[in-house]
Coordinates of N, CA, C and O in Angstrom, one line a residue:
X730 N 19.2 -21.8 7.7 CA 18.5 -22.5 8.9 C 17.0 -22.4 8.8 O 16.5 -23.5 9.4
X731 N 16.5 -21.7 8.3 CA 15.1 -21.4 8.2 C 14.0 -21.5 7.1 O 13.1 -21.7 6.6
X732 N 14.7 -22.8 5.9 CA 14.2 -22.9 4.8 C 12.9 -24.0 5.0 O 12.0 -23.3 4.3
X733 N 13.1 -24.6 5.5 CA 12.2 -25.2 6.3 C 10.8 -24.4 6.4 O 9.4 -24.7 6.2
X734 N 11.3 -23.4 7.6 CA 10.0 -22.7 7.8 C 9.2 -22.1 6.6 O 7.9 -22.2 6.7
X735 N 9.5 -21.4 5.9 CA 9.2 -20.7 5.1 C 8.4 -21.6 4.1 O 7.6 -21.6 3.4
X736 N 9.1 -22.8 3.7 CA 8.9 -23.9 2.5 C 7.0 -23.4 3.3 O 6.2 -24.2 2.5
X737 N 6.9 -24.8 4.9 CA 5.8 -24.6 5.1 C 5.1 -23.6 4.9 O 3.8 -24.1 4.6
X738 N 5.1 -22.2 5.7 CA 3.9 -21.2 5.3 C 3.9 -21.5 3.9 O 2.7 -20.7 3.3
X739 N 4.5 -21.5 3.3 CA 4.2 -21.6 1.2 C 3.0 -22.2 1.1 O 2.6 -22.5 0.1
X740 N 3.1 -23.2 1.9 CA 1.8 -24.4 2.0 C 0.9 -24.2 2.9 O 0.1 -25.1 3.1
X741 N 0.7 -23.0 3.5 CA -0.2 -22.7 4.5 C -0.3 -23.7 5.5 O -1.1 -24.2 6.0
X742 N 1.1 -24.4 6.1 CA 0.9 -24.9 6.9 C 2.0 -24.4 8.1 O 2.8 -23.4 7.8
X743 N 1.3 -24.9 9.6 CA 1.9 -24.5 10.5 C 3.6 -25.1 11.1 O 3.7 -26.0 11.0
X744 N 4.7 -23.9 11.0 CA 6.4 -24.8 11.5 C 6.1 -25.5 12.9 O 5.0 -25.1 13.6
X745 N 6.8 -26.2 12.8 CA 6.8 -26.9 14.5 C 7.6 -26.4 15.4 O 8.3 -25.5 14.9
X746 N 6.6 -25.8 16.3 CA 6.9 -24.8 17.4 C 8.1 -25.0 18.0 O 9.5 -24.6 18.3
X747 N 8.4 -26.4 18.4 CA 9.6 -26.8 19.0 C 11.1 -27.0 18.4 O 11.9 -26.1 18.5
X748 N 10.4 -27.4 17.0 CA 11.8 -26.9 16.2 C 12.0 -25.7 15.9 O 13.2 -25.5 15.8
X749 N 11.3 -24.9 15.5 CA 12.0 -23.4 15.3 C 12.8 -22.5 17.0 O 13.1 -22.1 16.4
X750 N 11.8 -23.1 18.1 CA 12.7 -22.5 19.1 C 14.2 -23.1 18.9 O 15.2 -22.6 19.6
X751 N 14.5 -24.8 18.5 CA 15.8 -25.1 18.6 C 16.0 -24.3 18.0 O 17.5 -24.0 17.9
X752 N 15.8 -23.9 16.4 CA 16.6 -23.5 15.4 C 17.2 -21.9 15.8 O 18.1 -21.4 15.7
X753 N 16.3 -21.3 16.7 CA 16.3 -19.8 16.9 C 17.5 -19.6 17.8 O 18.3 -18.8 17.6
X754 N 17.4 -20.7 18.7 CA 17.8 -20.9 19.7 C 19.8 -20.5 19.4 O 20.6 -19.8 19.3
X755 N 19.9 -21.8 18.5 CA 21.3 -21.9 17.7 C 21.5 -20.8 16.9 O 22.9 -20.1 17.0
X756 N 20.5 -20.1 16.2 CA 20.8 -18.8 15.0 C 21.2 -17.5 16.0 O 22.0 -16.9 15.5
X757 N 20.4 -17.7 17.1 CA 20.8 -16.2 17.9 C 22.3 -16.6 18.5 O 23.1 -15.6 18.3
X758 N 22.7 -17.3 18.9 CA 24.5 -17.5 19.4 C 25.1 -17.4 18.0 O 26.0 -16.4 18.0
X759 N 24.9 -18.0 17.0 CA 25.7 -17.8 15.7 C 25.7 -16.4 15.2 O 27.1 -15.8 15.1
X760 N 24.8 -15.8 15.4 CA 24.6 -14.5 15.2 C 25.6 -13.2 15.5 O 26.0 -12.7 15.2
X761 N 25.3 -13.9 17.5 CA 25.9 -12.9 18.3 C 27.3 -12.9 18.1 O 28.0 -11.8 17.9
X762 N 27.5 -14.3 17.5 CA 29.1 -14.4 17.4 C 29.6 -13.6 16.4 O 30.7 -12.9 16.1
X763 N 29.0 -13.7 15.3 CA 29.5 -12.8 13.9 C 29.4 -11.2 14.1 O 30.6 -10.5 13.5
X764 N 28.2 -10.7 14.8 CA 27.7 -9.2 14.9 C 29.3 -8.8 16.0 O 29.8 -7.8 16.2
X765 N 30.0 -9.3 16.6 CA 30.8 -9.2 17.1 C 32.0 -9.2 16.4 O 32.9 -8.1 16.7
X766 N 32.0 -9.6 15.3 CA 33.3 -9.2 14.7 C 33.1 -8.2 13.7 O 32.1 -7.5 13.7
X767 N 34.6 -7.7 13.4 CA 34.1 -5.7 12.4 C 33.5 -6.7 11.1 O 33.6 -7.7 11.0
X768 N 32.6 -5.8 10.7 CA 32.0 -6.1 9.5 C 32.3 -6.7 8.1 O 31.9 -7.8 7.5
X769 N 33.8 -6.1 8.2 CA 34.8 -6.7 6.7 C 34.7 -8.4 7.0 O 34.6 -8.8 6.1
X770 N 34.6 -9.0 8.4 CA 34.7 -10.5 8.9 C 33.3 -11.4 8.7 O 33.1 -12.3 8.7
X771 N 32.0 -10.5 8.4 CA 31.1 -11.5 8.5 C 30.9 -12.1 7.6 O 31.1 -11.4 6.4
X772 N 30.8 -13.1 7.5 CA 30.6 -14.2 6.8 C 28.9 -14.3 5.5 O 27.8 -13.6 6.3
X773 N 28.7 -14.2 4.7 CA 27.7 -13.9 3.5 C 26.8 -15.6 4.1 O 26.0 -16.2 3.5
X774 N 27.7 -16.7 4.5 CA 27.1 -18.0 4.6 C 25.8 -18.6 5.5 O 26.1 -17.7 6.8
X775 N 24.6 -18.7 5.3 CA 23.6 -18.4 6.2 C 23.9 -19.5 7.4 O 23.2 -19.6 8.5
X776 N 24.8 -20.9 6.8 CA 25.1 -21.7 8.2 C 25.9 -21.0 9.3 O 25.5 -21.6 10.3
X777 N 26.7 -19.7 8.9 CA 27.4 -19.5 9.6 C 26.6 -18.2 10.1 O 26.7 -17.6 11.6
X778 N 26.0 -17.4 9.9 CA 25.5 -15.9 10.0 C 24.2 -15.8 9.0 O 24.0 -15.4 8.3
X779 N 23.2 -16.6 10.2 CA 21.5 -17.0 10.0 C 21.4 -15.3 9.2 O 21.4 -14.7 10.4
X780 N 20.1 -15.8 8.9 CA 19.5 -14.3 8.3 C 18.4 -13.3 9.6 O 17.5 -14.4 9.6
X781 N 18.9 -12.3 9.8 CA 18.0 -11.7 11.1 C 16.4 -11.7 10.4 O 15.9 -11.6 11.8
X782 N 16.2 -11.3 9.1 CA 14.8 -11.6 8.9 C 14.4 -13.0 8.6 O 13.1 -12.9 9.8
X783 N 14.7 -13.7 9.0 CA 14.1 -15.2 9.3 C 14.4 -15.5 10.5 O 13.2 -16.4 11.1
X784 N 15.1 -14.8 11.7 CA 15.1 -15.2 12.6 C 14.0 -14.4 13.7 O 13.2 -14.4 14.0
X785 N 13.7 -12.5 13.1 CA 12.9 -12.1 13.1 C 11.2 -13.0 13.3 O 10.3 -12.8 13.5
X786 N 11.2 -13.8 11.8 CA 10.2 -14.2 11.7 C 9.8 -15.3 12.4 O 9.1 -15.5 13.1
X787 N 10.9 -16.1 12.7 CA 10.9 -17.1 13.8 C 10.3 -16.9 15.3 O 9.6 -17.5 15.7
X788 N 10.7 -15.8 15.3 CA 10.7 -15.1 16.9 C 9.1 -14.6 17.1 O 8.2 -15.1 17.9
X789 N 8.2 -14.1 15.6 CA 7.5 -14.1 15.7 C 6.2 -15.1 15.6 O 5.4 -15.0 16.6
X790 N 7.0 -16.3 15.3 CA 5.9 -17.3 15.0 C 6.0 -18.3 16.6 O 4.6 -18.4 16.9
X791 N 6.8 -18.1 16.9 CA 6.9 -18.4 18.3 C 6.7 -17.9 19.1 O 6.6 -18.0 20.4
X792 N 6.2 -16.8 18.8 CA 6.0 -16.0 20.2 C 6.8 -15.6 21.2 O 6.3 -15.6 22.2
X793 N 8.3 -15.2 21.0 CA 9.1 -15.2 22.0 C 9.6 -13.9 21.8 O 10.2 -13.4 21.1
X794 N 9.1 -13.1 22.7 CA 9.4 -11.8 23.4 C 10.4 -11.7 23.2 O 11.3 -10.4 22.9
X795 N 11.6 -12.4 24.0 CA 12.8 -12.3 24.3 C 13.7 -12.6 23.0 O 14.6 -11.5 22.8
X796 N 13.2 -13.1 22.1 CA 14.4 -13.1 21.5 C 13.7 -12.4 20.1 O 14.6 -11.5 19.5
X797 N 12.5 -12.0 20.2 CA 12.1 -10.9 19.1 C 12.8 -9.6 19.7 O 13.9 -8.8 18.5
X798 N 13.0 -9.2 20.7 CA 13.7 -7.8 21.5 C 15.5 -8.1 20.7 O 15.4 -7.4 20.1
X799 N 15.9 -9.4 20.9 CA 17.4 -9.5 20.5 C 17.5 -9.3 19.1 O 18.5 -8.7 18.5
X800 N 16.3 -10.3 18.2 CA 16.8 -9.8 16.6 C 16.5 -8.7 16.3 O 17.3 -8.2 15.6
X801 N 15.9 -8.1 17.1 CA 15.4 -6.4 16.4 C 16.9 -5.9 16.6 O 17.4 -4.9 15.8
X802 N 17.4 -5.9 17.9 CA 18.6 -5.2 17.9 C 19.5 -5.6 17.4 O 20.5 -5.2 16.7
X803 N 19.7 -7.2 16.8 CA 20.7 -7.3 16.1 C 20.6 -6.9 14.5 O 21.4 -6.3 13.8
X804 N 19.6 -6.6 13.8 CA 18.8 -5.8 12.9 C 19.1 -4.7 12.6 O 19.5 -3.9 11.6
X805 N 19.2 -3.6 14.0 CA 19.6 -2.6 14.2 C 21.0 -2.4 13.7 O 21.6 -1.3 13.0
X806 N 21.6 -3.4 14.2 CA 22.9 -3.2 14.2 C 23.7 -3.0 12.6 O 24.3 -2.9 12.4
X807 N 23.1 -4.5 12.2 CA 22.9 -4.8 10.6 C 22.9 -3.7 9.8 O 23.6 -3.2 8.9
X808 N 21.6 -3.0 10.1 CA 20.9 -2.0 9.3 C 22.3 -0.7 9.6 O 22.6 0.1 8.8
X809 N 22.4 -0.3 10.8 CA 23.8 0.6 11.1 C 25.2 0.8 10.6 O 25.6 1.7 10.7
X810 N 25.1 -0.7 10.1 CA 26.9 -0.8 9.8 C 26.6 -0.5 7.9 O 27.5 -0.6 7.7
X811 N 25.6 -0.7 7.3 CA 25.5 -0.3 6.3 C 25.9 1.3 5.9 O 25.6 1.9 6.6
X812 N 26.3 1.5 4.6 CA 26.6 2.6 4.0 C 24.9 3.4 4.2 O 24.9 4.2 3.7
X813 N 24.2 2.7 3.8 CA 22.6 3.1 3.4 C 21.8 3.3 4.9 O 21.9 2.1 4.8
X814 N 21.4 4.5 5.0 CA 20.7 4.3 6.4 C 19.3 3.5 6.2 O 18.6 4.7 5.4
X815 N 18.9 3.0 6.6 CA 17.3 2.6 6.7 C 16.6 2.5 8.0 O 17.5 2.4 9.2
X816 N 15.3 3.1 7.9 CA 15.1 3.2 9.1 C 14.7 2.3 9.6 O 13.8 1.5 9.1
X817 N 14.8 1.1 10.9 CA 14.5 0.3 11.3 C 12.7 -0.2 11.7 O 12.6 -1.1 10.7
X818 N 12.0 1.0 12.0 CA 10.7 0.9 11.9 C 10.2 0.3 10.8 O 9.1 -0.4 10.4
X819 N 10.5 1.6 9.5 CA 10.1 0.4 8.2 C 10.1 -0.4 7.8 O 9.7 -1.3 7.0
X820 N 11.8 -0.8 8.1 CA 12.3 -1.9 7.7 C 11.1 -2.8 8.0 O 11.2 -4.1 7.5
X821 N 11.2 -3.0 9.6 CA 10.9 -4.5 10.0 C 8.9 -4.3 9.6 O 9.0 -5.4 9.6
X822 N 8.7 -3.5 9.1 CA 7.2 -3.5 9.1 C 6.8 -3.8 7.4 O 6.2 -5.0 7.3
X823 N 8.1 -3.9 6.7 CA 8.4 -4.4 5.7 C 8.2 -5.8 5.6 O 7.5 -6.5 5.0
X824 N 9.2 -6.0 6.7 CA 9.7 -7.6 6.7 C 8.4 -8.5 7.4 O 8.1 -9.6 7.0
X825 N 8.1 -7.9 8.0 CA 6.6 -8.7 8.9 C 5.6 -8.8 7.7 O 4.8 -9.6 8.1
X826 N 5.5 -7.6 6.9 CA 4.2 -7.7 5.7 C 4.9 -8.9 5.0 O 3.8 -9.7 4.5
X827 N 6.1 -9.0 4.4 CA 6.1 -10.2 3.7 C 6.2 -11.3 4.2 O 5.3 -12.8 3.7
X828 N 6.2 -11.6 5.4 CA 5.7 -12.8 6.6 C 4.3 -13.0 6.0 O 3.9 -14.0 5.9
X829 N 3.7 -11.8 6.4 CA 2.4 -12.3 6.3 C 1.7 -12.7 4.9 O 0.9 -13.2 4.8
X830 N 2.4 -11.9 4.0 CA 2.1 -12.3 2.6 C 2.7 -13.8 2.0 O 2.4 -14.6 0.9
X831 N 3.4 -14.9 3.0 CA 4.0 -16.2 2.8 C 3.2 -17.4 2.2 O 2.8 -17.6 1.2
X832 N 2.2 -17.5 2.7 CA 1.2 -18.0 2.8 C 0.4 -17.9 1.6 O -0.5 -16.7 1.4
X833 N 0.1 -18.4 1.0 CA -0.7 -18.4 -0.5 C -2.3 -18.1 -0.3 O -2.9 -18.0 -1.2
X834 N -2.7 -18.8 0.9 CA -4.1 -18.8 1.0 C -4.5 -17.9 2.6 O -4.5 -18.6 3.6
X835 N -4.5 -16.8 2.3 CA -4.9 -15.4 3.9 C -6.0 -16.4 4.7 O -5.4 -16.0 6.0
X836 N -7.0 -17.0 4.1 CA -7.7 -17.6 4.9 C -7.6 -18.4 5.6 O -7.9 -18.5 7.0
X837 N -6.7 -18.9 5.4 CA -6.1 -20.5 5.9 C -4.6 -20.1 7.4 O -4.1 -20.4 7.7
X838 N -4.6 -18.6 6.9 CA -3.3 -18.1 7.8 C -3.8 -17.1 8.6 O -3.1 -16.3 9.3
X839 N -4.7 -17.3 9.5 CA -5.4 -16.1 10.2 C -4.6 -16.4 11.5 O -3.9 -15.5 12.3
X840 N -3.8 -17.3 11.8 CA -3.1 -17.5 13.0 C -2.1 -16.6 12.9 O -1.6 -16.0 13.6
X841 N -1.1 -16.5 11.6 CA -0.4 -15.7 11.2 C -0.4 -14.4 11.6 O 0.1 -13.4 12.0
X842 N -1.3 -14.0 10.8 CA -2.2 -12.3 11.2 C -1.9 -12.2 12.8 O -1.3 -11.0 13.0
X843 N -2.5 -12.7 13.1 CA -2.5 -12.8 14.9 C -1.4 -12.2 15.4 O -1.4 -11.4 15.9
X844 N -0.4 -13.4 14.8 CA 1.1 -13.6 15.6 C 2.0 -12.1 15.1 O 2.8 -11.3 15.9
X845 N 1.5 -11.7 14.1 CA 2.1 -10.5 13.5 C 1.6 -9.1 13.7 O 2.4 -8.2 14.3
X846 N 0.7 -9.0 14.0 CA -0.5 -7.7 14.7 C 0.2 -8.2 16.0 O 0.6 -6.1 16.4
X847 N 0.6 -8.9 16.7 CA 0.6 -8.7 18.0 C 2.5 -8.5 18.1 O 2.5 -7.3 19.1
X848 N 3.2 -8.6 17.0 CA 4.7 -8.0 17.5 C 4.6 -7.0 17.0 O 5.5 -6.4 17.7
X849 N 3.4 -6.6 16.1 CA 4.2 -5.1 16.0 C 3.7 -4.2 16.9 O 4.2 -3.1 16.5
X850 N 2.6 -4.8 17.7 CA 2.0 -4.0 19.1 C 3.2 -3.8 20.0 O 3.5 -2.8 20.3
X851 N 3.9 -5.0 19.9 CA 5.1 -5.0 20.6 C 6.3 -4.0 20.7 O 6.8 -3.6 21.6
X852 N 6.4 -4.2 19.3 CA 7.6 -3.2 18.4 C 7.4 -1.7 18.6 O 8.1 -0.9 18.1
X853 N 5.8 -1.9 18.6 CA 5.2 -0.1 18.7 C 5.5 0.3 17.5 O 6.0 1.5 17.1
X854 N 5.4 -0.3 16.4 CA 5.8 0.0 15.0 C 4.2 0.9 14.9 O 3.5 0.6 15.2
X855 N 4.9 1.9 14.5 CA 4.0 3.5 13.7 C 2.6 3.1 12.6 O 1.6 3.8 13.0
X856 N 2.9 2.0 12.2 CA 1.9 1.5 11.6 C 1.8 -0.2 11.8 O 2.8 -0.7 11.5
X857 N 0.3 -0.2 11.3 CA 0.2 -2.1 11.2 C 0.7 -2.3 9.6 O 0.2 -1.9 8.9
X858 N 1.7 -3.5 10.0 CA 1.7 -4.4 8.5 C 0.4 -4.1 7.4 O -0.3 -5.2 8.3
X859 N 0.3 -4.8 6.6 CA -0.5 -4.7 5.9 C 0.2 -6.4 5.5 O 0.6 -6.7 5.3
X860 N -1.3 -6.9 6.4 CA -1.0 -8.4 6.1 C -2.5 -8.8 5.0 O -3.8 -8.8 5.8
X861 N -2.3 -9.7 4.4 CA -3.5 -10.1 3.6 C -4.7 -10.7 4.6 O -4.2 -11.5 5.1

């Protein structure tokens, strides 16, 4: 659902905000439906079960605090359902760092760094993610 967003970031281009809002709204509904099912029924198909990490990135890019909070909750559910326990804050910090590293030219992606730092502050992450 978010491959275009990732592709554009990889070209130092800003994804269309309205398109991301629409995609994220649909993804939130789909992910909520998936998470209501037993884990054994969770689909691996990203068209049915969108990537929570991609949803996190989209919510950061469009600066949607409500969606950000919802996605973080969804990530928490996914992490807690796994056999390996993963710290949510460490997971979020790592994924936000990956988002910051997607554009190949950091000088042209200052706008993204600002959004990532803002999201980190909102999420009260213990350490600022390393953003090139």
